[in-house]
Tab-separated table of C-alpha atoms and ligand atoms in Angstrom:
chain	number	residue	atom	x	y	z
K	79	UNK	CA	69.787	39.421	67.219
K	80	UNK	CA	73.141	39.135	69.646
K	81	UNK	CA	76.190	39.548	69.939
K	82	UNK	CA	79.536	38.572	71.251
K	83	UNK	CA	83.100	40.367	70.937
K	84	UNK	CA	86.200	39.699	72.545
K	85	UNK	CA	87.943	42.710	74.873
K	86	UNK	CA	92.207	43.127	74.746
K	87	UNK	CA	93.743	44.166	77.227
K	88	UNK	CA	96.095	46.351	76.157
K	89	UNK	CA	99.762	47.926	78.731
K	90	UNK	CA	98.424	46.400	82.007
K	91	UNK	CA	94.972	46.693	81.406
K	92	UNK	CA	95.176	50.524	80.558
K	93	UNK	CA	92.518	49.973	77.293
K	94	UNK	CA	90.513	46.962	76.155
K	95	UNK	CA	90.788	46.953	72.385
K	96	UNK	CA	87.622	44.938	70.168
K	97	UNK	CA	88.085	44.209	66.411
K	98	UNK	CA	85.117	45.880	64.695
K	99	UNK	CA	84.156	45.310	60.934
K	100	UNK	CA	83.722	48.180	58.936
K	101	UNK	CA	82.148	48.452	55.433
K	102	UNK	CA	82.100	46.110	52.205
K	103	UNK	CA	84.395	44.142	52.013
K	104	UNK	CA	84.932	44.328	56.014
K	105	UNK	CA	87.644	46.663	56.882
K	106	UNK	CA	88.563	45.309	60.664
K	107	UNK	CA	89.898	48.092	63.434
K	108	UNK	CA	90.712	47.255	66.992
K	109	UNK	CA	88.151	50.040	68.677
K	110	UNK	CA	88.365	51.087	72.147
K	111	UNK	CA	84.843	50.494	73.624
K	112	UNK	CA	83.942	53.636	76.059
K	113	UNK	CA	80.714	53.578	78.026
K	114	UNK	CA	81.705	56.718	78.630
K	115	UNK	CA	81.385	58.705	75.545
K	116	UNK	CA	79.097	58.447	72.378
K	117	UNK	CA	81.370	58.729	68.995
K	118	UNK	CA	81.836	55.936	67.330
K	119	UNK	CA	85.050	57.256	65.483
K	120	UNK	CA	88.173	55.744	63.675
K	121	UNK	CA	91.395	56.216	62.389
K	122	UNK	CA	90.946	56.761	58.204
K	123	UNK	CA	92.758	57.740	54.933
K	124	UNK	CA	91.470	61.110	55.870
K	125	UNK	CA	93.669	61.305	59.338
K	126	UNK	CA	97.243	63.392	57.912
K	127	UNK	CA	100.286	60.602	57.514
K	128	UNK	CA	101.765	63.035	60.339
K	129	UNK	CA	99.598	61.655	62.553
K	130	UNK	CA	99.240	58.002	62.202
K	131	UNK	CA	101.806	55.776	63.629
K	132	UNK	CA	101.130	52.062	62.762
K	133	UNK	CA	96.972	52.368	63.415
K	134	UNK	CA	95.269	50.523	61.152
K	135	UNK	CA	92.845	53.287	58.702
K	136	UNK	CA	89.457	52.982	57.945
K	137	UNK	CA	88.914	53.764	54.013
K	138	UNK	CA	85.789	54.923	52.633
K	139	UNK	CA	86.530	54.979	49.245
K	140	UNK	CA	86.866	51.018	48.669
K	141	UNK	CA	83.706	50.689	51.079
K	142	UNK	CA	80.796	50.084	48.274
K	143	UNK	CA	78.256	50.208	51.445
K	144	UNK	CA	80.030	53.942	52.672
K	145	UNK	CA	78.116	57.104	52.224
K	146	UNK	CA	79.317	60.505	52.601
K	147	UNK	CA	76.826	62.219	55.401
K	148	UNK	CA	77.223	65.173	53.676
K	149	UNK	CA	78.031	68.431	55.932
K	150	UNK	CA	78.351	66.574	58.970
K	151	UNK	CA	81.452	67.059	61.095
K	152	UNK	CA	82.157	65.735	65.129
K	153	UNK	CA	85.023	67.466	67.357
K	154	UNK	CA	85.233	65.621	70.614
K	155	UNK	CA	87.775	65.838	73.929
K	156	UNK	CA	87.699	63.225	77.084
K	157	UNK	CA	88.683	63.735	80.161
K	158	UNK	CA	92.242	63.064	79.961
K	159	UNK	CA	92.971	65.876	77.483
K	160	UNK	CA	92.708	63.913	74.135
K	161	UNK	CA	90.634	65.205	71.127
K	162	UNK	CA	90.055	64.262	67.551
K	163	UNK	CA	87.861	65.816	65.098
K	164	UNK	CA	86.657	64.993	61.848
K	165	UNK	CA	84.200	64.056	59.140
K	166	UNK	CA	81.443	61.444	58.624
K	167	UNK	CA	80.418	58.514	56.535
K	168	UNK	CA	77.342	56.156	56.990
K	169	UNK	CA	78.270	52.287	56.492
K	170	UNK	CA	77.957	49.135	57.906
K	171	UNK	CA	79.681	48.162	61.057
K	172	UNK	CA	79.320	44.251	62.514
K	173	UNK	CA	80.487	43.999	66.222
K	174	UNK	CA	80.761	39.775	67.213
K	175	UNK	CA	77.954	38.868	64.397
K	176	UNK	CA	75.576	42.081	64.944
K	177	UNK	CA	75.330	43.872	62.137
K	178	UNK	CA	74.192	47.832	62.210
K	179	UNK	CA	73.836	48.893	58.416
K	180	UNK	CA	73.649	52.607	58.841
K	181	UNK	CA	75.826	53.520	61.483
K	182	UNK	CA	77.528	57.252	61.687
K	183	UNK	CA	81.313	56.466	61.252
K	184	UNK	CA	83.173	59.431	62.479
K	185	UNK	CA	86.483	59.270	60.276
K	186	UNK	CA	89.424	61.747	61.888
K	187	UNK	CA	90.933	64.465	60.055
K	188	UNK	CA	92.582	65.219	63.328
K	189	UNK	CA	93.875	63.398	66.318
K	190	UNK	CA	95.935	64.489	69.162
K	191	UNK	CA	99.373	63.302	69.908
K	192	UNK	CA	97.977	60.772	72.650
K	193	UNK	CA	96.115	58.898	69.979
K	194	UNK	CA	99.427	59.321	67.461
K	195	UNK	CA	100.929	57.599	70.430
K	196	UNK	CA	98.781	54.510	71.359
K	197	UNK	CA	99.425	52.574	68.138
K	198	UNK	CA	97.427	49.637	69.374
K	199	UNK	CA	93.993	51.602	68.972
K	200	UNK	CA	92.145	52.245	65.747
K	201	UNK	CA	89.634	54.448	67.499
K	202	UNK	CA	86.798	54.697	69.977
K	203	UNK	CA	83.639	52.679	69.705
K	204	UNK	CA	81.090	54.982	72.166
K	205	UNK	CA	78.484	53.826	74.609
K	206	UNK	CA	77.250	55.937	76.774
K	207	UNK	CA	73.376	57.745	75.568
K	208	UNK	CA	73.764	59.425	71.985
K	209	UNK	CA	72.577	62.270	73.694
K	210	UNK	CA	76.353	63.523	74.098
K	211	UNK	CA	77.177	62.357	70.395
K	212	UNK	CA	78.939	65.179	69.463
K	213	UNK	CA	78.051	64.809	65.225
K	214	UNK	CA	76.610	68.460	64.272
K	215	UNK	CA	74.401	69.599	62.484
K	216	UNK	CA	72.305	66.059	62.960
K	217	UNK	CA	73.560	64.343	66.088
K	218	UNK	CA	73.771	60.026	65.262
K	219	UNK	CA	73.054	57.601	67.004
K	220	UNK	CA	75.391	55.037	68.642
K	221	UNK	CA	76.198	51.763	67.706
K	222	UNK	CA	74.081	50.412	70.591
K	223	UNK	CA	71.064	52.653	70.473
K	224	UNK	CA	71.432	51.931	66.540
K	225	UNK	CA	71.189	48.037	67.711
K	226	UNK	CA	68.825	47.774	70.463
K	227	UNK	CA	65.576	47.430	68.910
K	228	UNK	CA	66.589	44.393	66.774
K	229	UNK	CA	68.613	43.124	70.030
K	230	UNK	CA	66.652	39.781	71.736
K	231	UNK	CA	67.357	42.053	75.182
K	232	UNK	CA	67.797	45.666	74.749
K	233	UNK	CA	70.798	45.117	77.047
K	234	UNK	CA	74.607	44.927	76.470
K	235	UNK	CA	77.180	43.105	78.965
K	236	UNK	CA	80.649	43.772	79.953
K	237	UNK	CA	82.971	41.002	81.229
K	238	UNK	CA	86.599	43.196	81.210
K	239	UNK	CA	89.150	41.145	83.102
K	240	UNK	CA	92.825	41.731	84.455
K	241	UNK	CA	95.444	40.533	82.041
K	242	UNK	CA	93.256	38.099	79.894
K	243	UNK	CA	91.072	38.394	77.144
K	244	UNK	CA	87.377	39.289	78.415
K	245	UNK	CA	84.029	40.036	76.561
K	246	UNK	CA	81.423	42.231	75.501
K	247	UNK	CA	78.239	40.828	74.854
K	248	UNK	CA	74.918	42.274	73.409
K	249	UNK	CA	71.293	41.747	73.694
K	250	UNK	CA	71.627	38.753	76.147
K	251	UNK	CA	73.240	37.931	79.621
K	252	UNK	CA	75.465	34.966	79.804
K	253	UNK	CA	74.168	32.917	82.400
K	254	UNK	CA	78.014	31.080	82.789
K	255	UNK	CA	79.967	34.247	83.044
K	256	UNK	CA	79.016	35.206	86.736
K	257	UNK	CA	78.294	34.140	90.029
K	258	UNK	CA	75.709	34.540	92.014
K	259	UNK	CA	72.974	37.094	91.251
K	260	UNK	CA	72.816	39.804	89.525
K	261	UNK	CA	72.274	43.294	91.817
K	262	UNK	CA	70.064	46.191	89.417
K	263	UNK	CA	70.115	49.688	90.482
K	264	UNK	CA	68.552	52.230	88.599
K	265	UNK	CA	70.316	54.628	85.900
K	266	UNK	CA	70.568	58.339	85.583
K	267	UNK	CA	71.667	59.733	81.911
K	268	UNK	CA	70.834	62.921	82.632
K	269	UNK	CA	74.396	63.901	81.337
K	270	UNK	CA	74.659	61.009	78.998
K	271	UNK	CA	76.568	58.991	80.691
K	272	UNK	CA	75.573	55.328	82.993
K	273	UNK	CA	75.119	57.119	86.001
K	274	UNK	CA	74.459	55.545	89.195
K	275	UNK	CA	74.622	55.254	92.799
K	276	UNK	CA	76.714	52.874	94.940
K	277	UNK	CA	77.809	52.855	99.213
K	278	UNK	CA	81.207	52.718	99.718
K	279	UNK	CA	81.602	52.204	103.659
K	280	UNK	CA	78.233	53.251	104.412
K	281	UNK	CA	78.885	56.638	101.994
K	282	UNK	CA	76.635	57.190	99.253
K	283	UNK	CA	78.639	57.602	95.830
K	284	UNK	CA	77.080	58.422	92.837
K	285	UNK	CA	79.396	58.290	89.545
K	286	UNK	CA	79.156	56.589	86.046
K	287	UNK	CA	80.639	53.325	84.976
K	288	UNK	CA	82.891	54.252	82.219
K	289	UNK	CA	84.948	51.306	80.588
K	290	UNK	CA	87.230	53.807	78.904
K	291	UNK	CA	88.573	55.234	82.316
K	292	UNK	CA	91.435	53.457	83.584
K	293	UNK	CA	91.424	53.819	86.971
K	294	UNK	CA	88.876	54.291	89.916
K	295	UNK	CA	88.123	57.757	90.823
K	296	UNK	CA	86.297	58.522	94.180
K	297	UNK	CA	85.295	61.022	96.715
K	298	UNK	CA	88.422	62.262	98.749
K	299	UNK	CA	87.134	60.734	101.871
K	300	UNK	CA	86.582	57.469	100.688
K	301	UNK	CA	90.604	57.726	98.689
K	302	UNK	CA	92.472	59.142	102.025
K	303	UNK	CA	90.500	56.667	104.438
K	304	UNK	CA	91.817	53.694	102.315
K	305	UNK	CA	95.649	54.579	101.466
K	306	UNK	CA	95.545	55.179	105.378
K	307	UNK	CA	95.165	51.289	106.022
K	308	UNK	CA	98.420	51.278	103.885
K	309	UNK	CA	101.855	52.034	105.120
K	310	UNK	CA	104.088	54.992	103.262
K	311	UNK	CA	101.251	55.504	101.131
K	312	UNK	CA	100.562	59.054	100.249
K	313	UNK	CA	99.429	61.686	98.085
K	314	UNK	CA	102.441	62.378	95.448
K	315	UNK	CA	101.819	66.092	93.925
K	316	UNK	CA	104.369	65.192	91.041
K	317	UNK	CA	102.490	61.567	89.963
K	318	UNK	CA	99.098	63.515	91.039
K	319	UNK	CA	98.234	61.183	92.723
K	320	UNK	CA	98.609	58.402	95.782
K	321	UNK	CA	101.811	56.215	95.525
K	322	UNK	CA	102.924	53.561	97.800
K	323	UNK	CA	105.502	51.147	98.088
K	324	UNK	CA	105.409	48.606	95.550
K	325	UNK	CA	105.812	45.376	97.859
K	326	UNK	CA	102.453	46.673	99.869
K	327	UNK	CA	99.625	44.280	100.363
K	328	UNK	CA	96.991	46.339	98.943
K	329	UNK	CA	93.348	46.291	100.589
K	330	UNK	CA	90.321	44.754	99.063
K	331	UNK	CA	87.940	47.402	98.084
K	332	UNK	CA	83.880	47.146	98.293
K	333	UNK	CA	81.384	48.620	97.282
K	334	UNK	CA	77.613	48.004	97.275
K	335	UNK	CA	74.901	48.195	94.494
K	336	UNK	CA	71.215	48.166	94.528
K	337	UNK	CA	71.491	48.375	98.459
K	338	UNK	CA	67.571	48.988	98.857
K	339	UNK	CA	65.375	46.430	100.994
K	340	UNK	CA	67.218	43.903	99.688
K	341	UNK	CA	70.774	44.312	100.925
K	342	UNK	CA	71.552	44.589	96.994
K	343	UNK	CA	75.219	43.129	95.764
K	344	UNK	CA	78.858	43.912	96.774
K	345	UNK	CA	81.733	43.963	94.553
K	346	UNK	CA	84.870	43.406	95.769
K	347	UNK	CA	87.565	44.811	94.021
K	348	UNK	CA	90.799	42.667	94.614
K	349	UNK	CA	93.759	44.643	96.842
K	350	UNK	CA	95.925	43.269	93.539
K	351	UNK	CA	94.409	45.247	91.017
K	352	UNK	CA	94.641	48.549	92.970
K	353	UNK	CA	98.142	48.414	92.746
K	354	UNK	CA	98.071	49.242	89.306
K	355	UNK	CA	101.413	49.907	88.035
K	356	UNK	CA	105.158	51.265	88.758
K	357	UNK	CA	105.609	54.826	88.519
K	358	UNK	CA	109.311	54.624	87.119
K	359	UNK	CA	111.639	51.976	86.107
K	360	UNK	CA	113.260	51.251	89.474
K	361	UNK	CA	109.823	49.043	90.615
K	362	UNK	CA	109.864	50.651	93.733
K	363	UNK	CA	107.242	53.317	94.478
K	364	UNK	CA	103.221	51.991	92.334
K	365	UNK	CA	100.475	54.175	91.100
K	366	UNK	CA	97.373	53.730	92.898
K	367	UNK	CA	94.324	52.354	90.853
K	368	UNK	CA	92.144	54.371	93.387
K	369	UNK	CA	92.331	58.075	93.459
K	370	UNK	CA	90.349	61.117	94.123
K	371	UNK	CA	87.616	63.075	91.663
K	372	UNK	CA	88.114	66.582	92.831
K	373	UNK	CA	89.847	67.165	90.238
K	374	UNK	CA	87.676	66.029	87.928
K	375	UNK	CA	84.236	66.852	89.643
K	376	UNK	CA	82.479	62.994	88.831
K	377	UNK	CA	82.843	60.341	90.449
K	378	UNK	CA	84.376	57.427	87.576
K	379	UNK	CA	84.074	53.640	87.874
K	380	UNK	CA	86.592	52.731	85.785
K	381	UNK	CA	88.309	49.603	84.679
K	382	UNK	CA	89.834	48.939	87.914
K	383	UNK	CA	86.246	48.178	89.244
K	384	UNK	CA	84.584	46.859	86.384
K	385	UNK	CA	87.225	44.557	85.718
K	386	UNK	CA	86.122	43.044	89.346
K	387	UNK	CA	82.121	42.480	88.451
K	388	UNK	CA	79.899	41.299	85.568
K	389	UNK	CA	78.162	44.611	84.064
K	390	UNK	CA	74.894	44.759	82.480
K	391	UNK	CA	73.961	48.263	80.947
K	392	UNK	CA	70.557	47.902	80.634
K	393	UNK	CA	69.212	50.707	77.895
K	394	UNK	CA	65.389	48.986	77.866
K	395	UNK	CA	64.865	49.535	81.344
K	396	UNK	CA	67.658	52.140	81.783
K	397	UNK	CA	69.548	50.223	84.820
K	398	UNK	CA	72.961	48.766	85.921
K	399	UNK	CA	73.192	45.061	86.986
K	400	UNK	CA	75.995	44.071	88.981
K	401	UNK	CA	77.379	40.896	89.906
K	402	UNK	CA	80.399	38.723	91.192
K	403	UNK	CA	82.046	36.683	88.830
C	715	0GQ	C1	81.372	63.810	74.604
C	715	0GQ	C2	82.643	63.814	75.405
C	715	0GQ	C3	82.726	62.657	76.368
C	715	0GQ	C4	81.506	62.660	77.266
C	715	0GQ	C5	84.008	62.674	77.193
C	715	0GQ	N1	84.132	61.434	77.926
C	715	0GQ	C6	85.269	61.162	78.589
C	715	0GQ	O1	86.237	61.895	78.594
C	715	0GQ	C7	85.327	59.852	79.315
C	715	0GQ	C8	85.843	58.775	78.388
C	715	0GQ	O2	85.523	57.507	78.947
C	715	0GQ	C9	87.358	58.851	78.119
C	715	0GQ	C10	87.727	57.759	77.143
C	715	0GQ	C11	89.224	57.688	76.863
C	715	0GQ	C12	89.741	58.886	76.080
C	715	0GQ	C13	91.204	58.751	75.684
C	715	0GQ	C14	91.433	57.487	74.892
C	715	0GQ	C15	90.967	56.245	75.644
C	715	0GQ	C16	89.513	56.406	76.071
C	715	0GQ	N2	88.029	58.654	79.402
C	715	0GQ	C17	88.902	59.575	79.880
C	715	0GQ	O3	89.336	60.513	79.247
C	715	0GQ	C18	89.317	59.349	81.347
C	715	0GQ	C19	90.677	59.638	81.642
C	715	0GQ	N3	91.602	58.872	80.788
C	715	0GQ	C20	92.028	57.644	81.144
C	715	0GQ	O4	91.608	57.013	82.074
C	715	0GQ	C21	93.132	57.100	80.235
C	715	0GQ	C22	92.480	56.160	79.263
C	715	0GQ	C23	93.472	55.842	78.213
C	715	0GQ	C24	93.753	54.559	77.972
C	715	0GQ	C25	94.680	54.196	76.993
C	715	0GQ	C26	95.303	55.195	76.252
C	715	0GQ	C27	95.012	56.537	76.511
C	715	0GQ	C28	94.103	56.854	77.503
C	715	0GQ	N4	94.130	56.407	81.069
C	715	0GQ	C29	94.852	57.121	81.931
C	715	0GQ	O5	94.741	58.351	82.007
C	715	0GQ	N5	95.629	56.359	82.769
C	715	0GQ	C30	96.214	55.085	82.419
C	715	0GQ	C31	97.696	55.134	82.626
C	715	0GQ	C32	98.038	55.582	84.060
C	715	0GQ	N6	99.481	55.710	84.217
C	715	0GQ	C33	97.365	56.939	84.350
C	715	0GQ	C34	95.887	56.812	84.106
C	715	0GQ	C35	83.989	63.870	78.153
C	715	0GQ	O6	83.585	63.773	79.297
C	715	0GQ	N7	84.496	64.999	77.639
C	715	0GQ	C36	84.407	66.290	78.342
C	715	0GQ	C37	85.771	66.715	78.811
C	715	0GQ	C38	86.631	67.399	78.027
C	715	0GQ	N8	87.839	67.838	78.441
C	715	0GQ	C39	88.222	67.519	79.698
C	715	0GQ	C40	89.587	67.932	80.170
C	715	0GQ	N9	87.462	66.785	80.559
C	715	0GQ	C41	86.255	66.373	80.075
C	715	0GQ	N10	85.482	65.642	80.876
């Protein structure tokens, strides 16, 4: 099997939004696809009116494929100090043709007020290991791991781009959708998440590649040695974070993957997408898409850098291909 889904961009690239179908007859949500995180959950008749603004609801009860999983519950928060919590249902979800038919569909009972506020997302579809699925007392599996076995490659691809539509495809790489070869590097999941190593300027970096992370988030070092090529740049305690002027040529950005005997691959991250967006309405002072992890304590390949490359996360042989595109 394969399959093939289309990724939104949604407010300057912020989220990538995919429809998924849901139950019988299909109920279709734009999801939020997160290599970062493992619950596959949704918006749903159960979430309080209070709390829904527009999202479209998943609803069990005129699923005929939807099962109560009785006593289960999830409660998850990310990194940017969103939760949701909620209950769960088994049904069957179909992302571009691939059909799951027991997949763990987290429906919220609660969401917080970011969620309320992002009307263009339905929910999270996670894809990092389901070793961080946070469903208790039987932890489920994730769409992908759900997937892989009846997948012609046990492999899934991400094409995100900058203001157009890009794609997610799984169990097969599309030959067409990248230049040049493909650089591997091996994966650590240790914490559940794709974790890897690249070299940024000859400085090893080791952090995950999370689609549902905005921006780029790197070692101080590597953040202040960059803005310093940039003039009136600089670290901004009230945006928390590095602003510059909004005319400034921005820097390319590289990094290397896979840099063993072989030299391995570099991705070049265009100086265009780092300046990610104005930090007011005046248009004069942008938000860089590069900033530090010390406050966060992980190194994050977001968006920013994905959007640059053509991903392959590899679950069969548990390792990140990277390549120009
Ligand atoms: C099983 C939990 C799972 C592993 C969880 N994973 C994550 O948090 C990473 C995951 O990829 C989540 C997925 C997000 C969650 C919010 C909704 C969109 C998707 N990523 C983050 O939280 C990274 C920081 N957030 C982001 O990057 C959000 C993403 C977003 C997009 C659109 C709308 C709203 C939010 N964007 C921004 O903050 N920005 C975009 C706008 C710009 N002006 C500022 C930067 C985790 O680490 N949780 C532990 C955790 C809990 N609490 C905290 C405080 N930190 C934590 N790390």
């Amino acid at each position: 099997d394969s399959g093939s889904v289309t990724a939104s961009p949604r407010q300057q690239d912020t989220e990538y939004l995919c429809p998924v179908q849901i139950g019988s007859p299909a109920q279709t949500l734009p999801l939020d696809f997160d290599t970062g995180s493992s619950d596959l959950w949704v918006f749903s008749t159960d979430t309080p009116r209070s709390e829904v603004n527009g999202q479209t609801v998943y609803d069990a009860s005129s699923s005929s494929s939807a099962k109560r999983l009785s006593g289960a519950t999830w409660k998850i928060s990310y990194g940017d100090g969103s939760s949701s919590s909620g209950i769960v249902y088994l049904d069957t979800v179909t992302v571009g043709g691939l059909t799951v038919s027991r997949q763990a569909v987290e429906a919220a009972k609660q969401v917080s007020s970011s969620f309320s506020r992002d009307t263009s997302s339905s929910g999270l579809l996670g894809l990092a290991f389901s070793s961080i699925n946070t469903v208790s007392p039987n932890q489920q599996k994730t769409f992908f791991d759900n997937a892989m076995p009846h997948l012609d490659a046990p492999l899934f691809t991400a094409d995100l781009k900058h203001n157009a539509d890009g794609r997610y495809n799984f169990g097969y790489i599309d030959k067409s959708a990248y230049t040049g070869s493909i650089s591997y590097t091996p994966v650590d999941n240790s914490q559940g998440f794709w974790g890897f190593t690249a070299t940024v300027d000859g400085t090893d970096v080791t952090g995950i590649a999370d689609t549902g992370t905005t921006l780029i988030y790197l070692p101080d070092s590597i953040v202040t040695s960059y803005y310093s090529q940039v003039s009136g740049a600089r670290y901004d305690s009230s945006n928390a974070g590095y602003i510059f002027p909004c005319g400034s040529s921005m820097p390319d950005f590289s990094f290397n993957v896979g840099g063993g005997g072989g030299g391995g691959g570099t991705v070049t991250v265009p100086g265009s997408y780092v300046n990610f967006a104005p930090t007011d309405q005046t248009g004069q002072t942008c938000f860089g898409g590069l900033q530090s992890d010390s406050s966060i304590g992980i190194s994050i390949f977001g968006d920013i850098a994905l959007k640059a490359a053509f991903v392959v996360f590899d679950g069969g042989n548990k390792q990140l291909g990277w390549a120009a595109k």
